[in-house]
Tab-separated table of C-alpha atoms in Angstrom:
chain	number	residue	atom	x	y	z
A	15	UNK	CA	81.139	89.639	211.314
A	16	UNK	CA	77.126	88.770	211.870
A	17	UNK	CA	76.203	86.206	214.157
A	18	UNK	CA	74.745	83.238	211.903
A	19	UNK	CA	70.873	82.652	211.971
A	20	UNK	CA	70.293	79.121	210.754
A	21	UNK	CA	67.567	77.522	212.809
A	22	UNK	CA	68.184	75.139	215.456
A	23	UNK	CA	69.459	71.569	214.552
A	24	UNK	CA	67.958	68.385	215.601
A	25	UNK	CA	68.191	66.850	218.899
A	26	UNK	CA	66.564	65.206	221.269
A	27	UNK	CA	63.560	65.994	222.912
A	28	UNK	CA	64.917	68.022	225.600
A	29	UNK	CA	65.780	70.290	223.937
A	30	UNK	CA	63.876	70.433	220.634
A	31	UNK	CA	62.434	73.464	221.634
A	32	UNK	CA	64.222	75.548	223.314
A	33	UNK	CA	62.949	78.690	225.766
A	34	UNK	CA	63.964	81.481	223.381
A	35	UNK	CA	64.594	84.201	226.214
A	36	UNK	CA	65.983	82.342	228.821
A	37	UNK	CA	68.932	80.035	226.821
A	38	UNK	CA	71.160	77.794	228.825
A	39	UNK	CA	74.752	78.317	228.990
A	40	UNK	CA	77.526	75.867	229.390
A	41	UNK	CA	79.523	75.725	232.139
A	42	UNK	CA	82.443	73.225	231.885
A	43	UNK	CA	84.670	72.995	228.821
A	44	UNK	CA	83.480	69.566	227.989
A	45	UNK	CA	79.805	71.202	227.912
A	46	UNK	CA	81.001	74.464	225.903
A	47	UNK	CA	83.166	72.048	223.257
A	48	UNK	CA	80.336	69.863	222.671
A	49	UNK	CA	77.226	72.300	223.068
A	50	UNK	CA	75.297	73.280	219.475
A	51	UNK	CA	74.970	77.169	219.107
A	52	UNK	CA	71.047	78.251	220.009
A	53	UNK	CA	68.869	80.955	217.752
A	54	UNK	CA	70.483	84.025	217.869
A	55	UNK	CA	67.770	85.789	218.839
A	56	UNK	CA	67.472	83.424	221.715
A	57	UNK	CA	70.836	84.576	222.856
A	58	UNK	CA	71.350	87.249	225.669
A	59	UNK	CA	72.070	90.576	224.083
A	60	UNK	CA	75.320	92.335	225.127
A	61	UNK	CA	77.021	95.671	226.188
A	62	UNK	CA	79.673	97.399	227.190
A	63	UNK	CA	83.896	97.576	225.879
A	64	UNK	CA	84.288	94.248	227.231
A	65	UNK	CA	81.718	92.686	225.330
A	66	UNK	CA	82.347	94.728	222.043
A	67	UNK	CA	85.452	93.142	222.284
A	68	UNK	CA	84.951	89.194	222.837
A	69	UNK	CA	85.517	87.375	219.809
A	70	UNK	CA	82.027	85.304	218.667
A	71	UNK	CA	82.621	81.668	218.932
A	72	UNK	CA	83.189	79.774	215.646
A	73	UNK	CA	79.775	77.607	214.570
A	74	UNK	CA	80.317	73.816	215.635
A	75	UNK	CA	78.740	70.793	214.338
A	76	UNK	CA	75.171	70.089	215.973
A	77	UNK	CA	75.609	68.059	219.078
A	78	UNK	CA	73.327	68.179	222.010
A	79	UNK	CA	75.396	67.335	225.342
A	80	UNK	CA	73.419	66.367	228.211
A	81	UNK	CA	74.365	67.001	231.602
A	82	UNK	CA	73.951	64.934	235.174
A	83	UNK	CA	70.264	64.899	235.361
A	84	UNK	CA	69.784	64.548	231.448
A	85	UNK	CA	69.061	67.523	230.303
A	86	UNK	CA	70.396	69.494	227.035
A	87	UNK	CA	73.068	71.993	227.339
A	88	UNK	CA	73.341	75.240	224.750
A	89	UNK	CA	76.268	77.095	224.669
A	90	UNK	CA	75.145	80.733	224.211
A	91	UNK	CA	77.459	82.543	221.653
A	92	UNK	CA	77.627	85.929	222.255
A	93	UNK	CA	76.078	88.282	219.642
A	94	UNK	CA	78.251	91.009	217.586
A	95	UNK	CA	77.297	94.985	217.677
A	96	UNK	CA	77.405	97.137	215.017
A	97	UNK	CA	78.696	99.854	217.455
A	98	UNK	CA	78.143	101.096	221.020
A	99	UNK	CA	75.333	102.486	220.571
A	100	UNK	CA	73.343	99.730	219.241
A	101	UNK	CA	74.802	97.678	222.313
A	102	UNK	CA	74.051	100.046	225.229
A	103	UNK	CA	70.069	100.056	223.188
A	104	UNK	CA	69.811	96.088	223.350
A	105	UNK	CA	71.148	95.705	226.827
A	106	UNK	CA	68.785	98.567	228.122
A	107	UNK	CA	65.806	96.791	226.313
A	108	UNK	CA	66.488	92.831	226.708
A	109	UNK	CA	68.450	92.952	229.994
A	110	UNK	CA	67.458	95.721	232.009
A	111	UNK	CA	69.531	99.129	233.055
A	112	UNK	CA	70.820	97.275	236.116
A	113	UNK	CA	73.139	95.399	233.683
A	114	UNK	CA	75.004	98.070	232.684
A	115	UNK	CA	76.776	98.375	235.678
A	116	UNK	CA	77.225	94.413	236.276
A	117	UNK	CA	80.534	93.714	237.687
A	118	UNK	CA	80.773	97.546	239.308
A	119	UNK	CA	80.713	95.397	242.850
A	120	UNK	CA	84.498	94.400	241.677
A	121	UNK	CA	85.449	97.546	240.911
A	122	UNK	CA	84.409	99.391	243.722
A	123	UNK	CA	86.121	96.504	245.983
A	124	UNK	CA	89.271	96.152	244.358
A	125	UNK	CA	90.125	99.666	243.208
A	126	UNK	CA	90.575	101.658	246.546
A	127	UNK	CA	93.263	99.610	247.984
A	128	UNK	CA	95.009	99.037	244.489
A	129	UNK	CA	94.413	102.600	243.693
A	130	UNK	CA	96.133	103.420	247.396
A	131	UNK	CA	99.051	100.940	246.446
A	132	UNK	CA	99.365	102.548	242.620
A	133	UNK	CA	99.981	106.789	243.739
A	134	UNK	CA	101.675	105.733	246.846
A	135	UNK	CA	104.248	103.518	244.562
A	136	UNK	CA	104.372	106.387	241.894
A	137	UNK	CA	105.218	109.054	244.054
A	138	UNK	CA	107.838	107.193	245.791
A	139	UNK	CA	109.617	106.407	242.329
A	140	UNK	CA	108.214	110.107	241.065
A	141	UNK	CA	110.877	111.519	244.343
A	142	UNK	CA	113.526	109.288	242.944
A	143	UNK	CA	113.209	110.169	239.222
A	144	UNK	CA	113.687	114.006	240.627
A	145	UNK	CA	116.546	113.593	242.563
A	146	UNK	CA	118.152	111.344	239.778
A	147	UNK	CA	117.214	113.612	237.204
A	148	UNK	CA	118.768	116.862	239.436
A	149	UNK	CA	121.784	114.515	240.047
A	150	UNK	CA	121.858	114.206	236.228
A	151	UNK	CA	121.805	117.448	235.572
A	152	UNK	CA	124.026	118.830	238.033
A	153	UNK	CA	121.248	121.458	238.931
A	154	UNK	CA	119.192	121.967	242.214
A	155	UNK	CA	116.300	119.756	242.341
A	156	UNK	CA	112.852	120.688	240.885
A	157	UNK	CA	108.870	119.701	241.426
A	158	UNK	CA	109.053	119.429	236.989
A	159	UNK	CA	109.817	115.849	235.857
A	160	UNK	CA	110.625	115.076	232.512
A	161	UNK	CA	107.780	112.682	230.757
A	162	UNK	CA	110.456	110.199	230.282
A	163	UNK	CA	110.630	109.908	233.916
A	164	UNK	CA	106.886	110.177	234.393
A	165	UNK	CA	106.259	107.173	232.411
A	166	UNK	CA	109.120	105.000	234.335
A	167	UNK	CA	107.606	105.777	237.481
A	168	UNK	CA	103.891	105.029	236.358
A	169	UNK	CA	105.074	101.487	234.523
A	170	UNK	CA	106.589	100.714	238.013
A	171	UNK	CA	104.036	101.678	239.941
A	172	UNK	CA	101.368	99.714	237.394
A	173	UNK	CA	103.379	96.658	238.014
A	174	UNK	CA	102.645	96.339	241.932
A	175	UNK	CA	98.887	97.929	240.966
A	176	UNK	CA	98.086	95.387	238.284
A	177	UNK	CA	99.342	92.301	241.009
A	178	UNK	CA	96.929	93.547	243.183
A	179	UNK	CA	93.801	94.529	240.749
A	180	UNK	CA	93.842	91.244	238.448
A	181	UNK	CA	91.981	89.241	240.168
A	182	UNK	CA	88.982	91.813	240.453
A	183	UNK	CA	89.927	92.538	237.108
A	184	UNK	CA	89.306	89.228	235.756
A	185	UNK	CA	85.901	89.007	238.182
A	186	UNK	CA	84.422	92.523	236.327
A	187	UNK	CA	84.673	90.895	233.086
A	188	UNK	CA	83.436	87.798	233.942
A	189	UNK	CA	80.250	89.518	235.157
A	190	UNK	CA	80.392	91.519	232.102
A	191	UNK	CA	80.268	88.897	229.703
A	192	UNK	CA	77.502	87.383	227.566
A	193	UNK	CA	76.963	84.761	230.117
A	194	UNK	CA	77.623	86.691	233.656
A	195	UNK	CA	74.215	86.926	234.398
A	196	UNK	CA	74.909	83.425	236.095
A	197	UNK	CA	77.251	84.638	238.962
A	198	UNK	CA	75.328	86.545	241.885
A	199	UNK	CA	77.450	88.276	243.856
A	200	UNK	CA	81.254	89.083	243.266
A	201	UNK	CA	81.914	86.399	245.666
A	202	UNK	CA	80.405	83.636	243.873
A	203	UNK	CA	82.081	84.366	240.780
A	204	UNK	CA	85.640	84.420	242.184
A	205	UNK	CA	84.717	81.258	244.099
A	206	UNK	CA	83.079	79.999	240.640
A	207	UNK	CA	85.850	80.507	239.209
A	208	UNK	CA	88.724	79.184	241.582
A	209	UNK	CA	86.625	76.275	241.395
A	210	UNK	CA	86.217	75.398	238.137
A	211	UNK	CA	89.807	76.619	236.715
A	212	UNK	CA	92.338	77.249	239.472
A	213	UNK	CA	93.481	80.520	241.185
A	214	UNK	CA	96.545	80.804	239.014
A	215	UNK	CA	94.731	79.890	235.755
A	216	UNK	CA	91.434	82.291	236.706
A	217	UNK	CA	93.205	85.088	237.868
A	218	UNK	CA	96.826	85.491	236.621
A	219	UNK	CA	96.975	83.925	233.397
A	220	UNK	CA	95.757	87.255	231.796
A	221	UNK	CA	98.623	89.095	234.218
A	222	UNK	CA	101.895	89.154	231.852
A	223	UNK	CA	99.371	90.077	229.468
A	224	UNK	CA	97.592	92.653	231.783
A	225	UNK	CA	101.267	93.789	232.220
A	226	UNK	CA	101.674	93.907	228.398
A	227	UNK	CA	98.931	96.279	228.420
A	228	UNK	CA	99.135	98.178	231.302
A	229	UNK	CA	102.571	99.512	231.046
A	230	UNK	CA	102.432	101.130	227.436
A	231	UNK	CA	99.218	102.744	228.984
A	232	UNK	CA	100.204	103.836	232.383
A	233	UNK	CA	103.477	104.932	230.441
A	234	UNK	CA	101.625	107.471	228.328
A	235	UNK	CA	99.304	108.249	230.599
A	236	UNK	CA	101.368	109.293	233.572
A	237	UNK	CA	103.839	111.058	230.826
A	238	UNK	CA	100.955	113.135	229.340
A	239	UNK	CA	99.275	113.983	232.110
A	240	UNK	CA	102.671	115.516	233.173
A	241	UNK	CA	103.396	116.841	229.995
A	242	UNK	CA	100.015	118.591	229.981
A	243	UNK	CA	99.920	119.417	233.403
A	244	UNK	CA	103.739	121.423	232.926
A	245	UNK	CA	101.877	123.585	230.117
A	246	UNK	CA	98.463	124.439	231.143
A	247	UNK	CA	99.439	124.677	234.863
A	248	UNK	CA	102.902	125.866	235.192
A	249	UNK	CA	102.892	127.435	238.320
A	250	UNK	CA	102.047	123.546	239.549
A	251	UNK	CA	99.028	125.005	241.990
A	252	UNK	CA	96.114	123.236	242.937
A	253	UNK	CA	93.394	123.896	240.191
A	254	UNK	CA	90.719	121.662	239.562
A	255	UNK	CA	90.503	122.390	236.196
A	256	UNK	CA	93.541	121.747	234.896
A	257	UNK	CA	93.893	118.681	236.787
A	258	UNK	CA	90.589	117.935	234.938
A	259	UNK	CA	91.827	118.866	231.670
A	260	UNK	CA	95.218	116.805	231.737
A	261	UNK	CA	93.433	113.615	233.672
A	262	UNK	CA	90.923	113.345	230.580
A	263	UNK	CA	93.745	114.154	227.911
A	264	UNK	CA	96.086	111.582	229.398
A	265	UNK	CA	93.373	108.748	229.864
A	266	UNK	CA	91.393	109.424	226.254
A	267	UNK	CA	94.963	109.034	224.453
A	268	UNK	CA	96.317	106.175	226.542
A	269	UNK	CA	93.117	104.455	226.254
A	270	UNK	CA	93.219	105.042	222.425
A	271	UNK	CA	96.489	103.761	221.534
A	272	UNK	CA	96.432	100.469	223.789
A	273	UNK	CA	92.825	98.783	222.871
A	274	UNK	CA	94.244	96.757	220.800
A	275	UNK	CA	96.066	95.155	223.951
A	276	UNK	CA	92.991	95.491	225.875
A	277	UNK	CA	91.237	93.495	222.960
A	278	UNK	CA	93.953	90.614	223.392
A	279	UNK	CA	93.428	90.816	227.173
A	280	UNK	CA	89.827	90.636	227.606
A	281	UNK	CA	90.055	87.686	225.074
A	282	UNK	CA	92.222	86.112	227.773
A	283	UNK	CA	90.203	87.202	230.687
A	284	UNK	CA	87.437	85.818	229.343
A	285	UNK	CA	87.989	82.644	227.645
A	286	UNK	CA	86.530	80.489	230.446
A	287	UNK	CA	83.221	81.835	229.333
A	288	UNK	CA	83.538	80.694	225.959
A	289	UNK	CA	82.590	77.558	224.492
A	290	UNK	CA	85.015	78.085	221.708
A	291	UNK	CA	87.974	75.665	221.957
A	292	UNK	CA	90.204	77.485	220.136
A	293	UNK	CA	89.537	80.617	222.436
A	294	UNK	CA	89.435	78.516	225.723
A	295	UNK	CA	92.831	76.853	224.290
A	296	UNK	CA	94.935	80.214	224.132
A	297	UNK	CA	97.618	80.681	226.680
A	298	UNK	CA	98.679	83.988	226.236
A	299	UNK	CA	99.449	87.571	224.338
A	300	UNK	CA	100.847	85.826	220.941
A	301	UNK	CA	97.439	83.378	220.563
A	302	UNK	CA	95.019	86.206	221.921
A	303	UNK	CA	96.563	88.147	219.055
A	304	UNK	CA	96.706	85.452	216.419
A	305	UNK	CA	92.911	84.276	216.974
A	306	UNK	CA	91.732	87.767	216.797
A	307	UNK	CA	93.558	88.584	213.624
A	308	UNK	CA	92.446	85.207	212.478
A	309	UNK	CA	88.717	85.883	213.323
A	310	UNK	CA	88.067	89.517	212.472
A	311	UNK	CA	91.359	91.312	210.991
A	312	UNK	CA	92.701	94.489	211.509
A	313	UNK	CA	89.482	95.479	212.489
A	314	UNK	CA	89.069	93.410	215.284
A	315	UNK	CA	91.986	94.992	217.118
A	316	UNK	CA	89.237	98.593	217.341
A	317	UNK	CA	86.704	96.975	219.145
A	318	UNK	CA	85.423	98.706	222.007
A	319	UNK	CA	87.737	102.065	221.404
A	320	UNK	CA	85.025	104.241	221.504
A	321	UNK	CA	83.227	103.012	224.485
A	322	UNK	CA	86.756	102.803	225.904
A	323	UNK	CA	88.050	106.230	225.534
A	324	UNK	CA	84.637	107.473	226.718
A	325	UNK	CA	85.203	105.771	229.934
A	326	UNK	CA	88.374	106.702	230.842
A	327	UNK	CA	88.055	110.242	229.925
A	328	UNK	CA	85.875	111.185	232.810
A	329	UNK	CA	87.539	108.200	235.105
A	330	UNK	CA	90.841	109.770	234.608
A	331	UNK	CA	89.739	113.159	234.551
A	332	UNK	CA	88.097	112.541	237.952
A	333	UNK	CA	90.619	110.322	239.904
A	334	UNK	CA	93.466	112.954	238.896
A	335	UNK	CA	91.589	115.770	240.587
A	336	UNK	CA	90.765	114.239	243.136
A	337	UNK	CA	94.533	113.106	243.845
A	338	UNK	CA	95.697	116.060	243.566
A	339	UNK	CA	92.951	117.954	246.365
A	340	UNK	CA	94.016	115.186	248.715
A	341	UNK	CA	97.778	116.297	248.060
A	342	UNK	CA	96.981	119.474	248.485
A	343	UNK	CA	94.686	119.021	251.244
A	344	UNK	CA	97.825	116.809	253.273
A	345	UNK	CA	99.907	119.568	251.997
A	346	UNK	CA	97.786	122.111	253.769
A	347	UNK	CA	97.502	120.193	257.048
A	348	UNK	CA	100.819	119.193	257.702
A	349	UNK	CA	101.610	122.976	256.823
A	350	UNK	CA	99.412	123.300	260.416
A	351	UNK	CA	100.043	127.377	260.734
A	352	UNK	CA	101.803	128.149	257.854
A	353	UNK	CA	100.285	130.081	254.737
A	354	UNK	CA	97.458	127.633	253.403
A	355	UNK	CA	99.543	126.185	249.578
A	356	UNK	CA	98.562	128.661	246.626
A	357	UNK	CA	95.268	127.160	244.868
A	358	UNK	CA	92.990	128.893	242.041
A	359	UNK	CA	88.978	127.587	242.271
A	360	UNK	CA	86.569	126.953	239.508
């Protein structure tokens, strides 16, 4: 769908003529509902799987709303990419490099304590699938789960994980988004945001949907990486490069098969920056599914794979071998004297 390119209509004087690089954004749903759509090359240009995969408002009627001291507001629409490559080009060139890793602050905060939370949960219910699965059996317990298993104990552990991580969640994408240039810190946004819409409404009304989500992902992924583990490493040593190998297998397939979730989510996480009504109206996984059908078709339900499964290839990949050196490193300590746990290197 291409972003429309009819010329500005008329209004009043302040804003006749507007700055074409730096275009104002609305920031109150009266503002957003009301605001006219500027030039689109006026508009920010945009990057990145979350902004691949925000719908584009639909065009309004020309209205100019003016705001406490009298000035015009314009809602920015966000532009539409031809594909990731084009994005990551326009960002680099219109934004700067530094916004390609707006909203990292959020990540970086929120994902070593929710990270902490989502292993310590998984090998808790990882111990009971075993002995359950033994029980079941009627054989002597074993360090091989079955995938079925795998992907219990992951959509449990995502549960308490995904509690934890919304908020930042919701805070990354926020930053992310066509108009996140306005929050300057992490802080500010989440304090932007509790303002403006609530804490509930901000940060958890995207959670059953996070949920939705998360669980069909964390499913697959914890029952591949299991699954892959078992056959390229079935001595179940410590070897960086098959931990490597099943992280990035696990994450590029889970990440492939859910984006169309993660297209309804970010819709949801988002929708305070739009000035769409429809958008800002929807309340959960059935209208963030509807409008996006609605507005772009089957195809809409794609956006952002690519950019997607790039990034969790080498984030999965990465956090799986590193989880596993820090099990076998607290395997190796608590050992104290014993033989040092069998290990191959790169």
């Amino acid at each position: 769908m291409s972003p429309a390119t009819s010329p500005h209509p008329a209004c009043p004087p302040p804003c006749a003529a507007p700055n074409r690089h730096v275009p104002l954004v609305a920031h109150s749903p009266s503002e957003a509902g009301a605001a006219t759509d500027p030039d689109y090359e006026a508009l920010p240009e945009t990057a990145g799987p979350t902004r691949l995969q925000m719908l584009a408002p639909q065009r309004a009627g020309a209205a100019a709303v003016g705001s406490g001291n009298g000035a015009a507001i314009l809602a920015a629409v966000p532009p539409q990419y031809a594909g990731t490559a084009e994005a990551f080009a326009r960002i680099a060139s219109t934004e700067g490099l530094r916004s390609l890793w707006r909203g990292v602050s959020s990540v970086v905060v929120g994902a070593g304590p929710a990270h902490a939370l989502y292993f310590a949960t998984y090998e808790y219910f990882k111990g009971l699938a075993l002995t359950m699965q033994a029980a079941g059996s009627g054989s002597a317990s074993s360090d091989v789960i079955d995938p079925m298993w795998a992907a219990g104990a992951g959509a449990t552990a995502t549960v308490l994980q995904d509690a934890l991580m919304n908020p930042f969640d919701v805070c990354k994408q926020r930053m992310q988004a066509f108009s996140g240039a306005q929050y300057r810190s992490l802080l500010h946004c989440a304090t932007t945001l509790v303002r403006n819409e609530g804490f509930f409404r901000a940060f958890y009304t995207s959670y059953p949907t996070t949920l939705s989500m998360s669980i069909p992902y964390q499913s697959l992924h914890f029952a591949t990486y299991e699954a892959v583990s078992e056959a390229i490493n079935p001595d179940h040593v410590y070897d960086p490069r098959a931990h490597m190998a099943a992280g990035a297998t696990a994450g590029a397939l889970a990440a492939a098969v859910t984006t169309p979730l993660d297209v309804a989510k970010t819709l949801l996480q988002t929708q305070g920056e739009s000035p769409d009504p429809a958008i800002r109206a929807a309340r959960g996984m059935r209208d963030a599914v509807r409008l996006v059908f609605q507005r772009e078709g089957y195809r809409g339900f794609a956006k952002g794979l690519a950019p997607r499964v790039l990034s969790h290839m080498p984030a999965t990949a990465i956090c799986w071998t590193t989880y596993e050196y820090f099990k076998y490193f607290v395997s190796y300590s608590s050992a104290a004297n014993d033989e040092m746990p069998a290990r191959s290197t790169l």
